[in-house]
Coordinates of C-alpha atoms in Angstrom, one line a residue:
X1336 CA 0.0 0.0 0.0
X1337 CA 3.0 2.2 0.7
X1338 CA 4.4 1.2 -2.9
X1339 CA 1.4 2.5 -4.5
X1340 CA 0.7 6.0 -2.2
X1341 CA 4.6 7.1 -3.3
X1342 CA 3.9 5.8 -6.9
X1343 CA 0.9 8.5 -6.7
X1344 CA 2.9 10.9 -5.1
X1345 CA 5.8 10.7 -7.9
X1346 CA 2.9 11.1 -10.4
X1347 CA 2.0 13.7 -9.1
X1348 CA 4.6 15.4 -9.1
X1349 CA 4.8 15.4 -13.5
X1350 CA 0.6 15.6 -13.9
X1351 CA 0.7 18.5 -11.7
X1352 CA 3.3 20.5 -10.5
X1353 CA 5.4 21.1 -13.8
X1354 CA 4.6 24.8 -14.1
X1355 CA 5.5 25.7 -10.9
X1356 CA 8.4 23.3 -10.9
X1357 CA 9.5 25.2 -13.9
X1358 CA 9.4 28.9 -11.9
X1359 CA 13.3 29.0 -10.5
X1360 CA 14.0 28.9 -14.1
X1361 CA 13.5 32.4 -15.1
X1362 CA 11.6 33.9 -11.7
X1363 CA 15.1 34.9 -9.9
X1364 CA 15.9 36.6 -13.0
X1365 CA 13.2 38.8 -13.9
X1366 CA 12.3 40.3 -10.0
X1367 CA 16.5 41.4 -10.7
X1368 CA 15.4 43.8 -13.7
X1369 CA 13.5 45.6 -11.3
X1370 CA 15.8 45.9 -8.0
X1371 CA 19.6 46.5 -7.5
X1372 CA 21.1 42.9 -6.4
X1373 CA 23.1 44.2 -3.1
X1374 CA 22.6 41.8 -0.2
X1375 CA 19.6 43.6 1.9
X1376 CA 17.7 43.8 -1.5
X1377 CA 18.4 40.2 -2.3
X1378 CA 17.1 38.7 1.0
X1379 CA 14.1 40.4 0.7
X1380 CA 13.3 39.4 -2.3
X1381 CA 13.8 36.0 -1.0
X1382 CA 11.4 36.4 2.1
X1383 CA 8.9 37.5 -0.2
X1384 CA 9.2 34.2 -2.7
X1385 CA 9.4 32.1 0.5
X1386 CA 6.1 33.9 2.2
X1387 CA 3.8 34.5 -1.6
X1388 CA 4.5 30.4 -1.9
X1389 CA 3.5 29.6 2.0
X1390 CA 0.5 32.0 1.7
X1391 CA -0.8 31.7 -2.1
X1392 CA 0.2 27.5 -2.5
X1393 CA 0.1 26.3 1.1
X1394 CA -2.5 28.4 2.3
X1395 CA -4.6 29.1 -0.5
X1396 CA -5.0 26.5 -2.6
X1397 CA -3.0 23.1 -0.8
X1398 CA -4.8 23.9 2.5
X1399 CA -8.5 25.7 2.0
X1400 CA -9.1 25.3 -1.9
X1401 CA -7.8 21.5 -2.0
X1402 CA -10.6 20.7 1.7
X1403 CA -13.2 21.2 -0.8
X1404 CA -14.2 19.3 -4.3
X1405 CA -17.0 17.8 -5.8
X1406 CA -17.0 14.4 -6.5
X1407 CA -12.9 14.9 -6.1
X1408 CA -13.2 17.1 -8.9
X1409 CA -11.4 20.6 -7.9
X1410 CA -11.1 24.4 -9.6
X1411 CA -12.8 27.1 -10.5
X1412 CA -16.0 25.8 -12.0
X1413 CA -15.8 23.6 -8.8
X1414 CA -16.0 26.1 -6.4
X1415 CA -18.7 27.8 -8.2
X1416 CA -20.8 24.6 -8.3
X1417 CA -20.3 23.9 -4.3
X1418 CA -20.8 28.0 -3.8
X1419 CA -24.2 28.1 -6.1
X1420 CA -25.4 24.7 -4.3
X1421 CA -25.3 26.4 -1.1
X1422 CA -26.8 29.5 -2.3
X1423 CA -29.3 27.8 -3.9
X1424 CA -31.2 30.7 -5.2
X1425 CA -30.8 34.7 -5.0
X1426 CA -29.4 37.5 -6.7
X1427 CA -25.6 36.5 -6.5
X1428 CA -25.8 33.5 -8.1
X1429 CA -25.9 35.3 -11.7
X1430 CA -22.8 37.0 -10.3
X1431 CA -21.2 34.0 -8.9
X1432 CA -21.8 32.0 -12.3
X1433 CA -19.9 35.3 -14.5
X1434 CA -17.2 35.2 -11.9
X1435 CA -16.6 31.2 -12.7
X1436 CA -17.0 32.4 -16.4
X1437 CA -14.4 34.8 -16.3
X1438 CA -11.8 32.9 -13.7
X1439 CA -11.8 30.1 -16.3
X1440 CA -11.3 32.8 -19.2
X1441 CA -8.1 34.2 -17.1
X1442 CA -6.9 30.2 -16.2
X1443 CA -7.0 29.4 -20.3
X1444 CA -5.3 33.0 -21.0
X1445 CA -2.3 33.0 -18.9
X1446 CA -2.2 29.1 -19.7
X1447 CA -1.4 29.7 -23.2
X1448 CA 1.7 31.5 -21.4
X1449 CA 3.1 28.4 -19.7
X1450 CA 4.4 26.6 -22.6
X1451 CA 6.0 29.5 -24.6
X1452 CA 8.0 31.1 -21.6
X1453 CA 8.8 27.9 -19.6
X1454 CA 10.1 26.2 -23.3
X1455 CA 11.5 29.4 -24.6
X1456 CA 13.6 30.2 -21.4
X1457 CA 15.4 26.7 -21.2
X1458 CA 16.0 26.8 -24.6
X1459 CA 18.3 30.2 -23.9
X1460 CA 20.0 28.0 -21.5
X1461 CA 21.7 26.8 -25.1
X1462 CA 23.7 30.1 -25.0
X1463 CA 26.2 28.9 -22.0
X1464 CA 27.3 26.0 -23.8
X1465 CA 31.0 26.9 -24.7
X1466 CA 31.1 28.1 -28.5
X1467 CA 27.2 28.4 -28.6
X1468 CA 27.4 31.8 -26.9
X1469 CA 26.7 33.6 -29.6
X1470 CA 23.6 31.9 -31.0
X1471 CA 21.1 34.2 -32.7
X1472 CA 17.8 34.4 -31.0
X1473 CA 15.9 33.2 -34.7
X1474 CA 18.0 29.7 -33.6
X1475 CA 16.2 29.7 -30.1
X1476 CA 12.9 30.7 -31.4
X1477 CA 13.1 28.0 -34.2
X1478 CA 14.2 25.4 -31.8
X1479 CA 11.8 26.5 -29.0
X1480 CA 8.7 26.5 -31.9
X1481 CA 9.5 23.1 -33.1
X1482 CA 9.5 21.5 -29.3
X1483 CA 6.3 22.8 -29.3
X1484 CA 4.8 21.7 -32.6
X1485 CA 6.2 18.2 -31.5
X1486 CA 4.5 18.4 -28.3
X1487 CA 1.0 19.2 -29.8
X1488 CA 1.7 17.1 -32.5
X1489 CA 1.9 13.6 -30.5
X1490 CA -1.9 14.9 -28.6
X1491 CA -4.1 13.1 -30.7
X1492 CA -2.3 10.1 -29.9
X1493 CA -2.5 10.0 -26.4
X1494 CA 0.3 10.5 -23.7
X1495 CA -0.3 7.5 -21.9
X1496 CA 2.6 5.9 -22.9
X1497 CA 4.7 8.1 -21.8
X1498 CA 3.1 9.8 -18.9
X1499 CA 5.1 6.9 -16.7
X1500 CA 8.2 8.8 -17.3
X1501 CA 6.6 11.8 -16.2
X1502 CA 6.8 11.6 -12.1
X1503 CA 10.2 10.1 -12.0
X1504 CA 12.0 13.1 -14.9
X1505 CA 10.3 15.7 -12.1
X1506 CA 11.7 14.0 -9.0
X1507 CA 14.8 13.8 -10.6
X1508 CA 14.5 17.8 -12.1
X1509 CA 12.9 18.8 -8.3
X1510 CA 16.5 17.1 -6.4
X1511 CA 18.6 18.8 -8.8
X1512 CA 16.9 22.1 -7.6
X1513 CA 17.7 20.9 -4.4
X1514 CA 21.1 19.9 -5.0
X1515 CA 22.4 22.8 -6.7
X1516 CA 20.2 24.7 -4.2
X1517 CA 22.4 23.8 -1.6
X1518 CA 25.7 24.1 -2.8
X1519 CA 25.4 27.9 -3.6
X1520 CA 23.6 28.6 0.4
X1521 CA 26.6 26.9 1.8
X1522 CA 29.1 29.5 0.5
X1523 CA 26.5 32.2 1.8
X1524 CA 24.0 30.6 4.6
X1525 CA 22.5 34.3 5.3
X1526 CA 20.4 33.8 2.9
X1527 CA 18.3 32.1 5.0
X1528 CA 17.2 34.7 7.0
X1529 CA 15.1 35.7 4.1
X1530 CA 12.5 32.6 5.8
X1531 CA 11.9 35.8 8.4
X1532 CA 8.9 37.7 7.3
X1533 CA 10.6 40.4 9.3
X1534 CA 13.2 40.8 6.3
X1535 CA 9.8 41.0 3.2
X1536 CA 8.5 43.9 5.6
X1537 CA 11.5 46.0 5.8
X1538 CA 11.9 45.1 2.1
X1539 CA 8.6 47.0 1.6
X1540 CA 9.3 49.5 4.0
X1541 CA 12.4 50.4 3.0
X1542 CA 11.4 50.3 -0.7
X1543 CA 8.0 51.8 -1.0
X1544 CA 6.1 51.7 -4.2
X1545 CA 9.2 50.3 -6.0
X1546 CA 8.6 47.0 -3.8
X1547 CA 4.9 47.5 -4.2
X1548 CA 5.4 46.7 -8.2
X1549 CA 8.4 44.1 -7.4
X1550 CA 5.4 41.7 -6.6
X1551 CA 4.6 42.3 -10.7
X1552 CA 7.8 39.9 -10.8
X1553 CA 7.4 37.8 -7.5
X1554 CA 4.2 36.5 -8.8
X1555 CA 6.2 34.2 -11.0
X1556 CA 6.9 31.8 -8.3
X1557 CA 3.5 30.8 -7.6
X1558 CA 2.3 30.5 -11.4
X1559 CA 0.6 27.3 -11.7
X1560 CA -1.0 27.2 -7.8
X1561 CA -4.6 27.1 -9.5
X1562 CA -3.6 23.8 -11.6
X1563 CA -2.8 21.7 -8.2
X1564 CA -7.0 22.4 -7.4
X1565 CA -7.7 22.4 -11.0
X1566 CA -5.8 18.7 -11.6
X1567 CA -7.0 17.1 -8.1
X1568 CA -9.4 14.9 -9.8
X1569 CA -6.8 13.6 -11.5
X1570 CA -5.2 11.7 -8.6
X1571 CA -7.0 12.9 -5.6
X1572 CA -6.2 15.3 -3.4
X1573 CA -3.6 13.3 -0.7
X1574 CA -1.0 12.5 -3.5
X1575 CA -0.9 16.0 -4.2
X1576 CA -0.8 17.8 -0.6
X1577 CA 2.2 15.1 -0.3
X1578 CA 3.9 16.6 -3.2
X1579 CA 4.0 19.7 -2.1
X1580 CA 6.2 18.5 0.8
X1581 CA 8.7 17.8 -2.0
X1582 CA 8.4 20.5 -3.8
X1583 CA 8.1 23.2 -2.1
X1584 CA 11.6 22.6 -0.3
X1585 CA 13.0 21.9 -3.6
X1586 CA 11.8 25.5 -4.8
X1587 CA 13.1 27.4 -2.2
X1588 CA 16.5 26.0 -1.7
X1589 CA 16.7 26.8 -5.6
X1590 CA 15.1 30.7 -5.0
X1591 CA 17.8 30.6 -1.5
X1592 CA 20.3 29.1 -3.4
X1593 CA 20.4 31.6 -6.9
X1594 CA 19.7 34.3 -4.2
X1595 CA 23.2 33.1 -2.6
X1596 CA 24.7 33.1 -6.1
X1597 CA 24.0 36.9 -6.8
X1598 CA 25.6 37.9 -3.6
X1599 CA 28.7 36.1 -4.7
X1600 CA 28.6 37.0 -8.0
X1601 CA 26.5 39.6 -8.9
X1602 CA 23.6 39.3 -11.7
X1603 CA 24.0 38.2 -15.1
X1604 CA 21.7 36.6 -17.2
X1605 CA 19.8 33.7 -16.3
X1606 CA 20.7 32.9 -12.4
X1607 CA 19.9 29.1 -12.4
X1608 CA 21.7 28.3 -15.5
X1609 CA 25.0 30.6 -14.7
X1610 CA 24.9 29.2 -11.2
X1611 CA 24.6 25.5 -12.5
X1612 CA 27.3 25.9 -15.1
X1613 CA 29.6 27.3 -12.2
X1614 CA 28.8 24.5 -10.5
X1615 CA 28.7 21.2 -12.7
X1616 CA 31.1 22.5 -15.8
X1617 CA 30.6 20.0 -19.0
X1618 CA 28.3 18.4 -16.3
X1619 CA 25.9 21.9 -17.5
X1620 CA 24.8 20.1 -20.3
X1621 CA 22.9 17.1 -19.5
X1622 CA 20.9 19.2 -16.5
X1623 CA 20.1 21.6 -19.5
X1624 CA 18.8 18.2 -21.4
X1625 CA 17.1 17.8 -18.1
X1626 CA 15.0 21.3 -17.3
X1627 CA 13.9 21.3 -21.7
X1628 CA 12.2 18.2 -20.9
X1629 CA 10.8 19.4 -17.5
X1630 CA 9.7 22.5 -19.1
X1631 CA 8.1 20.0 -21.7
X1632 CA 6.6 18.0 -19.4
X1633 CA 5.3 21.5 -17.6
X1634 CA 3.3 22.3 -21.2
X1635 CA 1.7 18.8 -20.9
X1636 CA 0.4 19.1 -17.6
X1637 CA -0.7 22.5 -18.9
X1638 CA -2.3 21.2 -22.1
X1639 CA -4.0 18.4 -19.9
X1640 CA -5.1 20.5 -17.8
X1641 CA -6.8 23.0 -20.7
X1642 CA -8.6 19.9 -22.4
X1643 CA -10.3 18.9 -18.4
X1644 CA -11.2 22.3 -17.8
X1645 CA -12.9 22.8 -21.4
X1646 CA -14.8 19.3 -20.5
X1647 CA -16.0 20.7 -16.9
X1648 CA -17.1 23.5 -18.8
X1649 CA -19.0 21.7 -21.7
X1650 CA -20.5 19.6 -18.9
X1651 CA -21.7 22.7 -16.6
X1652 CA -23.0 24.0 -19.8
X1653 CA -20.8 27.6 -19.6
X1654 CA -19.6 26.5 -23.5
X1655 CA -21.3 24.8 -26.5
X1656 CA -20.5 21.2 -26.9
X1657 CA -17.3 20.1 -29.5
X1658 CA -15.9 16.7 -30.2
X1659 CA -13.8 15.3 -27.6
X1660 CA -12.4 11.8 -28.1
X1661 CA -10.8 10.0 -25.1
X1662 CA -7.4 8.2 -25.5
X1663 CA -7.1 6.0 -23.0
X1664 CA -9.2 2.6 -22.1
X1665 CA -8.4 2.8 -18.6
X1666 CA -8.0 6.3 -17.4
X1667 CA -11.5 8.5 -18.2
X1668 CA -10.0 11.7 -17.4
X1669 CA -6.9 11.2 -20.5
X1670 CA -9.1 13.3 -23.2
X1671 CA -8.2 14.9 -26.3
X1672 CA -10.0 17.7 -28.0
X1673 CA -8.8 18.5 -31.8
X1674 CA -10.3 22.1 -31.7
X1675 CA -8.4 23.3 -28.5
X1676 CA -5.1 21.8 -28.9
X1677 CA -5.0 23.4 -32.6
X1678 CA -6.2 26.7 -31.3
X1679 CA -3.4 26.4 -28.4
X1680 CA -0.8 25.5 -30.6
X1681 CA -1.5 28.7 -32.8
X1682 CA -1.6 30.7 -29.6
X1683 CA 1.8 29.5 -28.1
X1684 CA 3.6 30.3 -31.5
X1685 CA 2.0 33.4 -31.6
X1686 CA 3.2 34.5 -28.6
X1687 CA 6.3 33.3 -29.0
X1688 CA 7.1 35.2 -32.5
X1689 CA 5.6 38.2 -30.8
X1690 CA 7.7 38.3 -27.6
X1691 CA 11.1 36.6 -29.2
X1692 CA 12.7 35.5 -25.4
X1693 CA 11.3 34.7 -22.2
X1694 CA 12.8 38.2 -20.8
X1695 CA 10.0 40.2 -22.6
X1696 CA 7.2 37.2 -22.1
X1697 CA 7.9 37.3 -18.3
X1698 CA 7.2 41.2 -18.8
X1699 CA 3.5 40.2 -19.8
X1700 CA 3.3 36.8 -17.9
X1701 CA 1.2 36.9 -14.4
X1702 CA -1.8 39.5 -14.5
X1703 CA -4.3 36.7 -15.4
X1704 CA -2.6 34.3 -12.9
X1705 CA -3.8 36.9 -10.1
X1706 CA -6.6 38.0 -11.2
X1707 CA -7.9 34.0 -11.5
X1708 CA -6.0 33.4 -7.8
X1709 CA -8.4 36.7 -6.4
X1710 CA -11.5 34.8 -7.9
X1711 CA -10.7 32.0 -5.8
X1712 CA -9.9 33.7 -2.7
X1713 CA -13.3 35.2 -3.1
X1714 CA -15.3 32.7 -3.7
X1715 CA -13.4 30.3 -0.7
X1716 CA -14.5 33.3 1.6
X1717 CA -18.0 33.5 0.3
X1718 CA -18.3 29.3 1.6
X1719 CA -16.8 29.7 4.3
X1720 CA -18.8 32.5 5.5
X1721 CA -21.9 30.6 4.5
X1722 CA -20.6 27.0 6.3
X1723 CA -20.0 29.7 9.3
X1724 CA -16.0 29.2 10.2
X1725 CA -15.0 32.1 11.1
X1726 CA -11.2 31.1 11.0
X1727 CA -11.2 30.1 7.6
X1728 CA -13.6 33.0 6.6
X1729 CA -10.8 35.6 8.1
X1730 CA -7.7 33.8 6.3
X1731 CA -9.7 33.9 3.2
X1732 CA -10.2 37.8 3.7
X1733 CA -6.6 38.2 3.7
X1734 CA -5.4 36.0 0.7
X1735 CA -8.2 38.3 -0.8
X1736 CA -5.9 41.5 -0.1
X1737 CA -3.0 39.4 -1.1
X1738 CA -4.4 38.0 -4.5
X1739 CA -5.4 42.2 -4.9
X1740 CA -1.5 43.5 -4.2
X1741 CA -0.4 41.1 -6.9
X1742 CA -3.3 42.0 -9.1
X1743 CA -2.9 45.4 -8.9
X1744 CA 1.1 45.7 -9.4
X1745 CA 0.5 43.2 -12.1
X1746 CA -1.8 45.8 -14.3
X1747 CA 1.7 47.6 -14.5
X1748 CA 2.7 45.1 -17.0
X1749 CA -0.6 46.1 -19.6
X1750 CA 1.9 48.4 -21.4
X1751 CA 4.6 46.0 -22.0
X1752 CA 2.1 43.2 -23.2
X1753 CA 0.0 42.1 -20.5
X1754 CA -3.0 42.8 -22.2
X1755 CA -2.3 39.6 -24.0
X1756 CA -3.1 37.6 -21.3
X1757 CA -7.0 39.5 -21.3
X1758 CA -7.0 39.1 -25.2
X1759 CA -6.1 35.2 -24.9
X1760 CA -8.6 35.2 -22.3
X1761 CA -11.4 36.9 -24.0
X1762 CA -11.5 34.1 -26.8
X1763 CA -13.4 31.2 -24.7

């Protein structure tokens, strides 16, 4: 029994948690465009990862999101079907209904995302490969586009053959994070002070409204918490709470350990990648090999996840019916649908000839991603305030004003393509 709870666990870990497995690959990076790396700077940035991962992931969606499902089916339309059930009738169920509508709309928008930046961003790790430095970016784009069209390509057929490989690839991607993770902190353990809130609120403090709009950035790191709800019928929710007690270690000694990286080095580039390459030499390559298939294996769970939430929507009646054809004999919830994986694939190459490199994506990546996690947080408080606990009801209220800080500094990024994410969203 053991032998088949950590065989659900593993799987887990590739159905599920591939996007925000795929986060220390680019997130360290980004926040750096917006803040001077010295060493009070860097640790707060750190405290804030660490404390938007324990309060969005944990909090939000492992702990009160992931306590209720229907049927063990989780998300957005989920919580609007427990939410309506209790209401039963009234003048806020209309407006409960268009807040499902447009949760899902921001879920499929920033989804399209996921595969273009996560791909696109490991692919750049080409460029530290000794006499590939000065590959053009056309090269990336080309090579990034045709992972893609691969990907999409092999849909129809069913991943089921391959899915096995999935879990094990991730555990092996997650102790690398780990690994590396914990190389850089011991040169510079100070870095983990940043697990003191103390150190986010003097970051804000100290900062003002420039920290205010770092969170535009931070919000990288929890990118993907609505798929862990949104994928729990999948395997139930126990495999999945379980994990997150791999994961989320794995994350933050990578965030702790690039963090520790900058202070030694100073920034350049893509942290992870420079700080592996110092670290493993020729070894650089095959743990390059390693995050394009993790970042591969992220756009699957992505895609899966697309073609389940377009069925719970088809089956709640939000939108019309289309062909869906399902490719497995044993598994009900492996589904294909020829209309959204075509329309997907379009969109990823879109956006990735639009942006050209996962710095100017991240620039529009993350304002759908809050406003979908603000949906939730509302709607959790709403049930709980109706199943009268007043604990959960408060905890809810603050995610709430959470969700909104990163919502808000997020609408910064309109100007610099975030709008893409509302125009991707507005086609559902």
């Amino acid at each position: 029994m053991l032998g088949l709870d950590s065989s659900r666990v593993v799987k887990s870990l590739g159905l599920v948690f591939g996007d925000i497995g795929t986060s220390p690959i680019y997130t360290i990076g980004v926040i750096l465009l917006f803040v001077l790396p010295t060493e009070k700077n860097i640790i707060g940035i750190l405290s804030l990862i660490f404390w938007s991962l324990i309060l969005v992931i944990s909090i939000q969606y492992v702990w009160l999101a992931m306590s209720l499902g229907s049927k063990g089916e989780g998300g957005t339309i989920v919580l609007k079907g427990i939410l309506t059930s209790l209401l039963k009738e009234g003048p806020f169920v209309p407006v409960i209904s268009f807040l499902a509508i447009i949760g899902v709309c921001l879920f499929m928008g920033d989804g399209v995302i996921t595969p273009a930046i996560s791909i696109l961003s490991a692919v750049e790790g080409i460029r530290l490969i000794p006499g590939f430095e000065g590959i053009s970016e056309t090269i990336l784009l080309s090579i990034a586009a045709l992972i893609a069209i691969s990907l999409f390509s092999i849909q129809r057929k069913g991943t089921e053959r391959v899915a096995w490989a999935f879990g094990p690839v991730m555990l092996i991607w997650f102790s690398m994070l780990a690994i590396t993770g914990i190389i850089s902190i011991a040169g510079t353990p100070q870095v983990l002070l940043s697990l003191n809130p103390y150190y986010a609120l003097t970051f804000f403090l100290q900062n003002g409204i420039s920290a205010f709009l770092i969170l535009s950035a931070v919000i990288l790191c929890v990118t993907g918490g609505e798929a862990l709800y949104a994928d729990m019928g999948h395997l139930g929710r126990e495999p999945i709470v379980k994990g997150w007690y791999i994961v989320f270690p794995a994350l933050m000694l990578s965030y702790l350990g690039q963090g520790a990286f900058v202070i030694q080095n100073g920034t350049m580039g893509n942290v992870l990648f420079n700080m592996v390459s110092s670290q493993l030499g020729l070894l650089y390559v095959p743990f390059l090999v390693l995050s394009v298939i993790a970042t591969v294996i992220a756009s699957q769970a992505m895609i899966s996840g697309m073609f389940s939430i377009v069925y719970q929507a088809m089956t709640t009646r939000i939108i019309p019916k289309i062909k869906i054809d399902f490719t497995s004999t044993e598994l009900h919830s492996q589904i294909y649908i020829d209309a959204v994986n075509w329309a997907l694939l379009a969109a990823v190459l879109g956006i990735m000839i639009t942006f050209g490199s996962s710095e100017h994506l991240a620039a529009a990546y993350g304002l759908a991603v809050a406003g979908d996690m603000m949906i939730s947080a509302t709607m959790l408080l709403f049930i709980f305030l109706i199943l009268r606990d007043p604990l959960k009801s408060f905890i809810s209220l603050v995610l709430i004003g959470v969700d909104l800080s990163f919502f808000l500094a997020s609408l910064t990024k309109l100007p610099h393509g975030g709008y893409w994410s509302f125009v991707l969203a507005s086609i559902p």
